[in-house]
């Protein structure tokens, strides 16, 4: 994404982690995040040390780390204040795959593959990339944790034997992605989004700043969700009520860490920049 006026990309930050998922201990073992992982993620969202502000306008702020010119795996953090949207409502929005079809215009398909625990599952997501880019998809291990009036959702990419890379998609890799939703009173919240994704063959995003656009879309989805949910199975929230979850169980033994260097890499750096966009899922 482009630097906002008065800011510049930093070349002095630590290098990109190209192959190691910070969410997987040792880079090899698939595991379900524990309290220390959620605490670490929250600290990354709230701590500004080592982050460079790239955009600050209209209630949305974007920071980055590891902005080397040759780096395609950058760590991005965004924040938006959401008036008139309680934290628990935005938490529901980010979980509700049926509602995502209403606001995520770039989504091709998303579904839950299976459950690991009452607060962890494995899921699939694919999104449209503008021509001539190839479309992307993910398989991720996702976990979530309510913290009083605040909420955290985090994920990282895994391999599942029944969901290998497809010929019609480029399998992207989430090294670390997630949301922190902080309550701001009873009827408002602050949403943080932090991501470190390898899109495999990443283009240099020098065009319009897509993160603010996507964050505002999530905010608007939060404003409209209560009315929509009232008409669409309002009592069904398996992310809140685990007894409603009817997904098949998945064993950790079935999964392995998805390493980026084992996947197809496509050179798209020379493609036109004006038409490039990212999924609302990414931001």
PDB file of C-alpha atoms in Angstrom:
ATOM      1  CA  UNK A   1       0.000   0.000   0.000  1.00  0.00           C
ATOM      2  CA  UNK A   2       1.099   3.589  -0.496  1.00  0.00           C
ATOM      3  CA  UNK A   3       2.651   5.702   2.202  1.00  0.00           C
ATOM      4  CA  UNK A   4       0.426   8.518   3.334  1.00  0.00           C
ATOM      5  CA  UNK A   5       1.689  12.095   2.873  1.00  0.00           C
ATOM      6  CA  UNK A   6       4.520  12.877   5.212  1.00  0.00           C
ATOM      7  CA  UNK A   7       5.479   9.246   5.861  1.00  0.00           C
ATOM      8  CA  UNK A   8       8.112   7.035   4.317  1.00  0.00           C
ATOM      9  CA  UNK A   9       8.722   3.313   4.184  1.00  0.00           C
ATOM     10  CA  UNK A  10      11.306   2.218   6.724  1.00  0.00           C
ATOM     11  CA  UNK A  11      14.246   0.094   5.556  1.00  0.00           C
ATOM     12  CA  UNK A  12      15.665  -0.380   9.026  1.00  0.00           C
ATOM     13  CA  UNK A  13      13.037  -2.672  10.543  1.00  0.00           C
ATOM     14  CA  UNK A  14      13.679  -6.367  11.108  1.00  0.00           C
ATOM     15  CA  UNK A  15      13.540  -8.610   8.023  1.00  0.00           C
ATOM     16  CA  UNK A  16      10.389 -10.356   6.929  1.00  0.00           C
ATOM     17  CA  UNK A  17       9.711 -13.819   8.286  1.00  0.00           C
ATOM     18  CA  UNK A  18       9.286 -15.579   4.963  1.00  0.00           C
ATOM     19  CA  UNK A  19       8.963 -19.189   6.036  1.00  0.00           C
ATOM     20  CA  UNK A  20       8.263 -19.339   9.748  1.00  0.00           C
ATOM     21  CA  UNK A  21       4.843 -18.846  11.207  1.00  0.00           C
ATOM     22  CA  UNK A  22       5.087 -16.946  14.505  1.00  0.00           C
ATOM     23  CA  UNK A  23       1.887 -18.704  15.520  1.00  0.00           C
ATOM     24  CA  UNK A  24       3.462 -22.176  15.246  1.00  0.00           C
ATOM     25  CA  UNK A  25       6.076 -23.069  17.822  1.00  0.00           C
ATOM     26  CA  UNK A  26       9.333 -23.948  16.155  1.00  0.00           C
ATOM     27  CA  UNK A  27       7.685 -23.513  12.775  1.00  0.00           C
ATOM     28  CA  UNK A  28       6.768 -27.209  12.616  1.00  0.00           C
ATOM     29  CA  UNK A  29       4.229 -28.201  15.255  1.00  0.00           C
ATOM     30  CA  UNK A  30       0.562 -27.393  14.748  1.00  0.00           C
ATOM     31  CA  UNK A  31      -0.968 -26.394  18.048  1.00  0.00           C
ATOM     32  CA  UNK A  32      -3.956 -24.526  19.424  1.00  0.00           C
ATOM     33  CA  UNK A  33      -3.008 -21.053  20.695  1.00  0.00           C
ATOM     34  CA  UNK A  34      -2.977 -20.665  24.467  1.00  0.00           C
ATOM     35  CA  UNK A  35      -3.335 -17.679  26.796  1.00  0.00           C
ATOM     36  CA  UNK A  36       0.236 -16.550  26.166  1.00  0.00           C
ATOM     37  CA  UNK A  37      -0.396 -16.406  22.408  1.00  0.00           C
ATOM     38  CA  UNK A  38      -3.522 -14.323  22.853  1.00  0.00           C
ATOM     39  CA  UNK A  39      -1.664 -12.059  25.274  1.00  0.00           C
ATOM     40  CA  UNK A  40       1.193 -11.643  22.811  1.00  0.00           C
ATOM     41  CA  UNK A  41      -1.198 -10.841  19.982  1.00  0.00           C
ATOM     42  CA  UNK A  42      -2.975  -8.240  22.083  1.00  0.00           C
ATOM     43  CA  UNK A  43       0.341  -6.643  22.985  1.00  0.00           C
ATOM     44  CA  UNK A  44       1.316  -6.437  19.314  1.00  0.00           C
ATOM     45  CA  UNK A  45      -1.953  -4.653  18.568  1.00  0.00           C
ATOM     46  CA  UNK A  46      -1.686  -2.138  21.395  1.00  0.00           C
ATOM     47  CA  UNK A  47       2.080  -1.507  21.445  1.00  0.00           C
ATOM     48  CA  UNK A  48       3.344   1.054  18.926  1.00  0.00           C
ATOM     49  CA  UNK A  49       7.073   0.504  19.463  1.00  0.00           C
ATOM     50  CA  UNK A  50       8.757  -0.459  16.192  1.00  0.00           C
ATOM     51  CA  UNK A  51       5.698   0.364  14.101  1.00  0.00           C
ATOM     52  CA  UNK A  52       5.690   3.069  11.420  1.00  0.00           C
ATOM     53  CA  UNK A  53       2.487   4.987  10.742  1.00  0.00           C
ATOM     54  CA  UNK A  54       1.587   4.711   7.065  1.00  0.00           C
ATOM     55  CA  UNK A  55      -1.906   6.209   7.026  1.00  0.00           C
ATOM     56  CA  UNK A  56      -4.029   8.201   9.475  1.00  0.00           C
ATOM     57  CA  UNK A  57      -7.248   9.625   8.130  1.00  0.00           C
ATOM     58  CA  UNK A  58     -10.995   9.375   8.637  1.00  0.00           C
ATOM     59  CA  UNK A  59     -10.735   7.465  11.907  1.00  0.00           C
ATOM     60  CA  UNK A  60      -8.507   4.740  10.428  1.00  0.00           C
ATOM     61  CA  UNK A  61      -4.812   4.292  11.212  1.00  0.00           C
ATOM     62  CA  UNK A  62      -2.426   1.913   9.435  1.00  0.00           C
ATOM     63  CA  UNK A  63       1.046   0.917  10.674  1.00  0.00           C
ATOM     64  CA  UNK A  64       3.688  -1.355   9.191  1.00  0.00           C
ATOM     65  CA  UNK A  65       6.793  -3.288  10.164  1.00  0.00           C
ATOM     66  CA  UNK A  66       9.457  -4.761   7.908  1.00  0.00           C
ATOM     67  CA  UNK A  67       8.849  -2.504   4.931  1.00  0.00           C
ATOM     68  CA  UNK A  68      11.912  -3.410   2.874  1.00  0.00           C
ATOM     69  CA  UNK A  69      11.418  -2.733  -0.821  1.00  0.00           C
ATOM     70  CA  UNK A  70      12.053  -6.385  -1.696  1.00  0.00           C
ATOM     71  CA  UNK A  71       9.818  -7.724   1.035  1.00  0.00           C
ATOM     72  CA  UNK A  72       6.437  -9.170   0.075  1.00  0.00           C
ATOM     73  CA  UNK A  73       5.670 -10.538   3.538  1.00  0.00           C
ATOM     74  CA  UNK A  74       5.027  -7.402   5.544  1.00  0.00           C
ATOM     75  CA  UNK A  75       3.406  -7.064   8.932  1.00  0.00           C
ATOM     76  CA  UNK A  76       0.511  -4.612   8.801  1.00  0.00           C
ATOM     77  CA  UNK A  77      -1.624  -3.304  11.666  1.00  0.00           C
ATOM     78  CA  UNK A  78      -4.788  -1.234  11.341  1.00  0.00           C
ATOM     79  CA  UNK A  79      -7.193   0.375  13.793  1.00  0.00           C
ATOM     80  CA  UNK A  80     -10.643   1.881  13.410  1.00  0.00           C
ATOM     81  CA  UNK A  81     -13.048   3.367  15.941  1.00  0.00           C
ATOM     82  CA  UNK A  82     -16.553   1.966  15.507  1.00  0.00           C
ATOM     83  CA  UNK A  83     -19.267   4.209  16.909  1.00  0.00           C
ATOM     84  CA  UNK A  84     -22.684   2.641  17.529  1.00  0.00           C
ATOM     85  CA  UNK A  85     -21.290  -0.889  17.154  1.00  0.00           C
ATOM     86  CA  UNK A  86     -20.875  -2.824  20.431  1.00  0.00           C
ATOM     87  CA  UNK A  87     -17.827  -5.083  20.697  1.00  0.00           C
ATOM     88  CA  UNK A  88     -19.964  -8.230  20.865  1.00  0.00           C
ATOM     89  CA  UNK A  89     -21.718  -7.268  17.618  1.00  0.00           C
ATOM     90  CA  UNK A  90     -18.464  -6.881  15.704  1.00  0.00           C
ATOM     91  CA  UNK A  91     -17.299 -10.185  17.192  1.00  0.00           C
ATOM     92  CA  UNK A  92     -20.416 -11.838  15.724  1.00  0.00           C
ATOM     93  CA  UNK A  93     -19.840 -10.181  12.342  1.00  0.00           C
ATOM     94  CA  UNK A  94     -16.304 -11.562  12.082  1.00  0.00           C
ATOM     95  CA  UNK A  95     -17.487 -15.076  12.958  1.00  0.00           C
ATOM     96  CA  UNK A  96     -20.680 -15.269  10.906  1.00  0.00           C
ATOM     97  CA  UNK A  97     -19.757 -16.913   7.580  1.00  0.00           C
ATOM     98  CA  UNK A  98     -23.326 -16.559   6.289  1.00  0.00           C
ATOM     99  CA  UNK A  99     -23.308 -12.810   6.832  1.00  0.00           C
ATOM    100  CA  UNK A 100     -19.876 -12.464   5.217  1.00  0.00           C
ATOM    101  CA  UNK A 101     -21.521 -13.064   1.852  1.00  0.00           C
ATOM    102  CA  UNK A 102     -23.396  -9.789   2.360  1.00  0.00           C
ATOM    103  CA  UNK A 103     -20.372  -7.548   2.866  1.00  0.00           C
ATOM    104  CA  UNK A 104     -17.215  -9.302   1.619  1.00  0.00           C
ATOM    105  CA  UNK A 105     -17.548  -8.507  -2.091  1.00  0.00           C
ATOM    106  CA  UNK A 106     -14.274 -10.240  -3.005  1.00  0.00           C
ATOM    107  CA  UNK A 107     -15.082 -13.571  -1.360  1.00  0.00           C
ATOM    108  CA  UNK A 108     -15.531 -16.585  -3.627  1.00  0.00           C
ATOM    109  CA  UNK A 109     -16.198 -19.227  -0.976  1.00  0.00           C
ATOM    110  CA  UNK A 110     -15.793 -19.772   2.739  1.00  0.00           C
ATOM    111  CA  UNK A 111     -16.726 -22.639   5.014  1.00  0.00           C
ATOM    112  CA  UNK A 112     -15.731 -24.327   8.262  1.00  0.00           C
ATOM    113  CA  UNK A 113     -13.937 -27.648   7.789  1.00  0.00           C
ATOM    114  CA  UNK A 114     -14.089 -28.973  11.328  1.00  0.00           C
ATOM    115  CA  UNK A 115     -13.735 -28.166  15.004  1.00  0.00           C
ATOM    116  CA  UNK A 116     -10.712 -28.747  17.190  1.00  0.00           C
ATOM    117  CA  UNK A 117     -12.021 -27.450  20.547  1.00  0.00           C
ATOM    118  CA  UNK A 118     -14.848 -25.226  21.758  1.00  0.00           C
ATOM    119  CA  UNK A 119     -12.834 -22.186  20.667  1.00  0.00           C
ATOM    120  CA  UNK A 120     -10.763 -23.452  17.726  1.00  0.00           C
ATOM    121  CA  UNK A 121     -11.550 -24.743  14.254  1.00  0.00           C
ATOM    122  CA  UNK A 122     -10.147 -25.210  10.762  1.00  0.00           C
ATOM    123  CA  UNK A 123     -11.631 -23.337   7.832  1.00  0.00           C
ATOM    124  CA  UNK A 124     -11.321 -22.518   4.142  1.00  0.00           C
ATOM    125  CA  UNK A 125     -11.530 -19.132   2.422  1.00  0.00           C
ATOM    126  CA  UNK A 126     -10.990 -18.069  -1.190  1.00  0.00           C
ATOM    127  CA  UNK A 127     -11.152 -14.643  -2.769  1.00  0.00           C
ATOM    128  CA  UNK A 128     -11.216 -12.977  -6.158  1.00  0.00           C
ATOM    129  CA  UNK A 129      -8.180 -11.185  -7.485  1.00  0.00           C
ATOM    130  CA  UNK A 130      -8.600  -8.857 -10.468  1.00  0.00           C
ATOM    131  CA  UNK A 131      -7.427 -10.132 -13.846  1.00  0.00           C
ATOM    132  CA  UNK A 132      -4.729 -11.021 -14.752  1.00  0.00           C
ATOM    133  CA  UNK A 133      -3.908 -12.117 -11.184  1.00  0.00           C
ATOM    134  CA  UNK A 134      -4.832 -15.641 -10.129  1.00  0.00           C
ATOM    135  CA  UNK A 135      -7.357 -16.006  -7.325  1.00  0.00           C
ATOM    136  CA  UNK A 136      -6.068 -16.925  -3.846  1.00  0.00           C
ATOM    137  CA  UNK A 137      -7.200 -19.207  -1.047  1.00  0.00           C
ATOM    138  CA  UNK A 138      -6.316 -20.177   2.543  1.00  0.00           C
ATOM    139  CA  UNK A 139      -6.732 -23.104   4.889  1.00  0.00           C
ATOM    140  CA  UNK A 140      -6.294 -21.829   8.436  1.00  0.00           C
ATOM    141  CA  UNK A 141      -6.446 -22.879  12.049  1.00  0.00           C
ATOM    142  CA  UNK A 142      -8.523 -20.242  13.808  1.00  0.00           C
ATOM    143  CA  UNK A 143      -8.941 -19.690  17.525  1.00  0.00           C
ATOM    144  CA  UNK A 144     -10.883 -17.120  19.520  1.00  0.00           C
ATOM    145  CA  UNK A 145     -11.106 -15.862  23.085  1.00  0.00           C
ATOM    146  CA  UNK A 146     -13.580 -13.538  24.835  1.00  0.00           C
ATOM    147  CA  UNK A 147     -11.805 -11.369  27.424  1.00  0.00           C
ATOM    148  CA  UNK A 148     -14.537  -9.742  29.468  1.00  0.00           C
ATOM    149  CA  UNK A 149     -15.922  -7.096  27.127  1.00  0.00           C
ATOM    150  CA  UNK A 150     -13.072  -7.541  24.638  1.00  0.00           C
ATOM    151  CA  UNK A 151     -12.497 -10.268  22.056  1.00  0.00           C
ATOM    152  CA  UNK A 152      -9.584 -11.766  20.103  1.00  0.00           C
ATOM    153  CA  UNK A 153      -9.677 -13.920  16.956  1.00  0.00           C
ATOM    154  CA  UNK A 154      -6.399 -15.236  15.500  1.00  0.00           C
ATOM    155  CA  UNK A 155      -5.362 -17.678  12.777  1.00  0.00           C
ATOM    156  CA  UNK A 156      -2.424 -19.164  10.897  1.00  0.00           C
ATOM    157  CA  UNK A 157      -2.184 -21.397   7.832  1.00  0.00           C
ATOM    158  CA  UNK A 158      -2.193 -25.178   8.076  1.00  0.00           C
ATOM    159  CA  UNK A 159      -2.278 -28.106   5.662  1.00  0.00           C
ATOM    160  CA  UNK A 160      -5.213 -30.517   5.710  1.00  0.00           C
ATOM    161  CA  UNK A 161      -4.909 -33.705   3.603  1.00  0.00           C
ATOM    162  CA  UNK A 162      -8.455 -33.359   2.251  1.00  0.00           C
ATOM    163  CA  UNK A 163      -7.960 -29.728   1.185  1.00  0.00           C
ATOM    164  CA  UNK A 164      -4.714 -29.526  -0.817  1.00  0.00           C
ATOM    165  CA  UNK A 165      -3.839 -26.566  -3.087  1.00  0.00           C
ATOM    166  CA  UNK A 166      -6.110 -26.324  -6.129  1.00  0.00           C
ATOM    167  CA  UNK A 167      -5.030 -25.743  -9.718  1.00  0.00           C
ATOM    168  CA  UNK A 168      -7.434 -22.824 -10.109  1.00  0.00           C
ATOM    169  CA  UNK A 169      -6.101 -20.953  -7.043  1.00  0.00           C
ATOM    170  CA  UNK A 170      -2.793 -19.837  -5.604  1.00  0.00           C
ATOM    171  CA  UNK A 171      -2.577 -21.081  -2.007  1.00  0.00           C
ATOM    172  CA  UNK A 172      -1.632 -18.093   0.151  1.00  0.00           C
ATOM    173  CA  UNK A 173      -0.109 -18.368   3.633  1.00  0.00           C
ATOM    174  CA  UNK A 174      -1.216 -16.590   6.784  1.00  0.00           C
ATOM    175  CA  UNK A 175       1.776 -16.485   9.093  1.00  0.00           C
ATOM    176  CA  UNK A 176      -0.224 -14.547  11.660  1.00  0.00           C
ATOM    177  CA  UNK A 177      -3.561 -12.818  11.225  1.00  0.00           C
ATOM    178  CA  UNK A 178      -6.198 -11.686  13.659  1.00  0.00           C
ATOM    179  CA  UNK A 179      -8.496  -9.161  15.244  1.00  0.00           C
ATOM    180  CA  UNK A 180      -8.616  -7.468  18.625  1.00  0.00           C
ATOM    181  CA  UNK A 181     -11.993  -5.926  19.454  1.00  0.00           C
ATOM    182  CA  UNK A 182     -11.883  -3.560  22.427  1.00  0.00           C
ATOM    183  CA  UNK A 183     -15.107  -2.321  23.972  1.00  0.00           C
ATOM    184  CA  UNK A 184     -15.441   1.463  24.209  1.00  0.00           C
ATOM    185  CA  UNK A 185     -18.385   1.753  26.541  1.00  0.00           C
ATOM    186  CA  UNK A 186     -21.513  -0.326  25.937  1.00  0.00           C
ATOM    187  CA  UNK A 187     -22.327   0.815  22.406  1.00  0.00           C
ATOM    188  CA  UNK A 188     -18.979   1.345  20.671  1.00  0.00           C
ATOM    189  CA  UNK A 189     -15.658  -0.410  20.146  1.00  0.00           C
ATOM    190  CA  UNK A 190     -12.209  -0.152  18.648  1.00  0.00           C
ATOM    191  CA  UNK A 191     -11.170  -2.760  16.089  1.00  0.00           C
ATOM    192  CA  UNK A 192      -7.537  -3.720  15.536  1.00  0.00           C
ATOM    193  CA  UNK A 193      -6.516  -5.916  12.625  1.00  0.00           C
ATOM    194  CA  UNK A 194      -2.995  -7.340  12.439  1.00  0.00           C
ATOM    195  CA  UNK A 195      -1.776  -9.470   9.565  1.00  0.00           C
ATOM    196  CA  UNK A 196       1.352 -11.048   8.171  1.00  0.00           C
ATOM    197  CA  UNK A 197       0.408 -12.879   4.974  1.00  0.00           C
ATOM    198  CA  UNK A 198       2.443 -14.301   2.121  1.00  0.00           C
ATOM    199  CA  UNK A 199       0.180 -14.135  -0.980  1.00  0.00           C
ATOM    200  CA  UNK A 200       2.724 -16.152  -3.021  1.00  0.00           C
ATOM    201  CA  UNK A 201       3.837 -14.057  -5.950  1.00  0.00           C
ATOM    202  CA  UNK A 202       2.837 -10.845  -4.262  1.00  0.00           C
ATOM    203  CA  UNK A 203       2.560  -7.735  -6.332  1.00  0.00           C
ATOM    204  CA  UNK A 204       4.014  -4.510  -4.974  1.00  0.00           C
ATOM    205  CA  UNK A 205       0.987  -2.666  -3.606  1.00  0.00           C
ATOM    206  CA  UNK A 206       1.819   0.903  -4.503  1.00  0.00           C
ATOM    207  CA  UNK A 207      -1.696   1.886  -5.429  1.00  0.00           C
ATOM    208  CA  UNK A 208      -4.531   3.156  -3.300  1.00  0.00           C
ATOM    209  CA  UNK A 209      -4.491   2.283   0.422  1.00  0.00           C
ATOM    210  CA  UNK A 210      -6.848  -0.683   0.523  1.00  0.00           C
ATOM    211  CA  UNK A 211      -6.655  -1.363   4.262  1.00  0.00           C
ATOM    212  CA  UNK A 212      -8.684   1.715   5.299  1.00  0.00           C
ATOM    213  CA  UNK A 213     -11.310   0.854   2.691  1.00  0.00           C
ATOM    214  CA  UNK A 214     -11.639  -2.700   3.987  1.00  0.00           C
ATOM    215  CA  UNK A 215     -11.772  -1.637   7.650  1.00  0.00           C
ATOM    216  CA  UNK A 216     -14.580   0.809   6.886  1.00  0.00           C
ATOM    217  CA  UNK A 217     -16.450  -1.994   5.140  1.00  0.00           C
ATOM    218  CA  UNK A 218     -16.246  -4.146   8.283  1.00  0.00           C
ATOM    219  CA  UNK A 219     -17.484  -1.179  10.349  1.00  0.00           C
ATOM    220  CA  UNK A 220     -20.479  -0.696   8.043  1.00  0.00           C
ATOM    221  CA  UNK A 221     -21.168  -4.429   8.232  1.00  0.00           C
ATOM    222  CA  UNK A 222     -21.316  -4.069  12.010  1.00  0.00           C
ATOM    223  CA  UNK A 223     -23.886  -1.293  11.771  1.00  0.00           C
ATOM    224  CA  UNK A 224     -26.153  -3.420   9.585  1.00  0.00           C
ATOM    225  CA  UNK A 225     -25.667  -6.778  11.303  1.00  0.00           C
ATOM    226  CA  UNK A 226     -28.316  -6.580  14.089  1.00  0.00           C
ATOM    227  CA  UNK A 227     -31.140  -6.013  11.587  1.00  0.00           C
ATOM    228  CA  UNK A 228     -29.857  -8.778   9.288  1.00  0.00           C
ATOM    229  CA  UNK A 229     -29.323 -11.276  12.104  1.00  0.00           C
ATOM    230  CA  UNK A 230     -32.809 -10.620  13.483  1.00  0.00           C
ATOM    231  CA  UNK A 231     -34.173 -12.077  10.225  1.00  0.00           C
ATOM    232  CA  UNK A 232     -31.633 -14.897   9.841  1.00  0.00           C
ATOM    233  CA  UNK A 233     -31.640 -17.485  12.632  1.00  0.00           C
ATOM    234  CA  UNK A 234     -31.013 -14.942  15.418  1.00  0.00           C
ATOM    235  CA  UNK A 235     -30.377 -17.546  18.121  1.00  0.00           C
ATOM    236  CA  UNK A 236     -27.736 -19.430  16.145  1.00  0.00           C
ATOM    237  CA  UNK A 237     -24.242 -18.388  17.264  1.00  0.00           C
ATOM    238  CA  UNK A 238     -22.026 -21.473  17.672  1.00  0.00           C
ATOM    239  CA  UNK A 239     -19.012 -19.234  18.339  1.00  0.00           C
ATOM    240  CA  UNK A 240     -20.831 -18.110  21.486  1.00  0.00           C
ATOM    241  CA  UNK A 241     -22.798 -21.289  22.234  1.00  0.00           C
ATOM    242  CA  UNK A 242     -20.508 -24.295  21.533  1.00  0.00           C
ATOM    243  CA  UNK A 243     -23.377 -26.749  21.988  1.00  0.00           C
ATOM    244  CA  UNK A 244     -24.763 -25.460  18.668  1.00  0.00           C
ATOM    245  CA  UNK A 245     -21.637 -26.525  16.800  1.00  0.00           C
ATOM    246  CA  UNK A 246     -22.319 -29.550  14.599  1.00  0.00           C
ATOM    247  CA  UNK A 247     -19.015 -29.584  12.699  1.00  0.00           C
ATOM    248  CA  UNK A 248     -17.082 -32.862  12.544  1.00  0.00           C
ATOM    249  CA  UNK A 249     -14.125 -33.116  14.878  1.00  0.00           C
ATOM    250  CA  UNK A 250     -10.635 -32.603  13.481  1.00  0.00           C
ATOM    251  CA  UNK A 251      -7.528 -34.000  15.145  1.00  0.00           C
ATOM    252  CA  UNK A 252      -4.318 -32.008  15.338  1.00  0.00           C
ATOM    253  CA  UNK A 253      -2.593 -35.124  14.001  1.00  0.00           C
ATOM    254  CA  UNK A 254      -4.355 -34.568  10.680  1.00  0.00           C
ATOM    255  CA  UNK A 255      -2.793 -31.122  10.287  1.00  0.00           C
ATOM    256  CA  UNK A 256       0.661 -29.776   9.542  1.00  0.00           C
ATOM    257  CA  UNK A 257       2.083 -26.290   9.242  1.00  0.00           C
ATOM    258  CA  UNK A 258       1.732 -24.741   5.804  1.00  0.00           C
ATOM    259  CA  UNK A 259       5.182 -23.534   4.753  1.00  0.00           C
ATOM    260  CA  UNK A 260       5.278 -20.911   2.029  1.00  0.00           C
ATOM    261  CA  UNK A 261       8.382 -22.306   0.328  1.00  0.00           C
ATOM    262  CA  UNK A 262       6.574 -25.569  -0.458  1.00  0.00           C
ATOM    263  CA  UNK A 263       3.937 -23.775  -2.532  1.00  0.00           C
ATOM    264  CA  UNK A 264       3.766 -22.399  -6.046  1.00  0.00           C
ATOM    265  CA  UNK A 265       5.176 -18.908  -6.391  1.00  0.00           C
ATOM    266  CA  UNK A 266       4.051 -16.699  -9.263  1.00  0.00           C
ATOM    267  CA  UNK A 267       5.791 -13.546 -10.423  1.00  0.00           C
ATOM    268  CA  UNK A 268       3.138 -10.839 -10.554  1.00  0.00           C
ATOM    269  CA  UNK A 269       5.323  -7.892  -9.629  1.00  0.00           C
ATOM    270  CA  UNK A 270       5.244  -6.468 -13.148  1.00  0.00           C
ATOM    271  CA  UNK A 271       1.468  -6.417 -13.509  1.00  0.00           C
ATOM    272  CA  UNK A 272      -0.421  -3.084 -13.693  1.00  0.00           C
ATOM    273  CA  UNK A 273      -0.941  -1.599 -10.233  1.00  0.00           C
ATOM    274  CA  UNK A 274      -4.067   0.467 -10.761  1.00  0.00           C
ATOM    275  CA  UNK A 275      -6.457  -2.475 -10.686  1.00  0.00           C
ATOM    276  CA  UNK A 276      -4.940  -4.508  -7.848  1.00  0.00           C
ATOM    277  CA  UNK A 277      -6.987  -5.099  -4.742  1.00  0.00           C
ATOM    278  CA  UNK A 278      -7.036  -7.374  -1.750  1.00  0.00           C
ATOM    279  CA  UNK A 279      -9.738  -9.390  -0.061  1.00  0.00           C
ATOM    280  CA  UNK A 280     -11.852  -7.964   2.718  1.00  0.00           C
ATOM    281  CA  UNK A 281     -10.835 -11.110   4.567  1.00  0.00           C
ATOM    282  CA  UNK A 282      -7.232  -9.913   4.612  1.00  0.00           C
ATOM    283  CA  UNK A 283      -8.217  -6.553   6.030  1.00  0.00           C
TER     284      UNK A 283
END
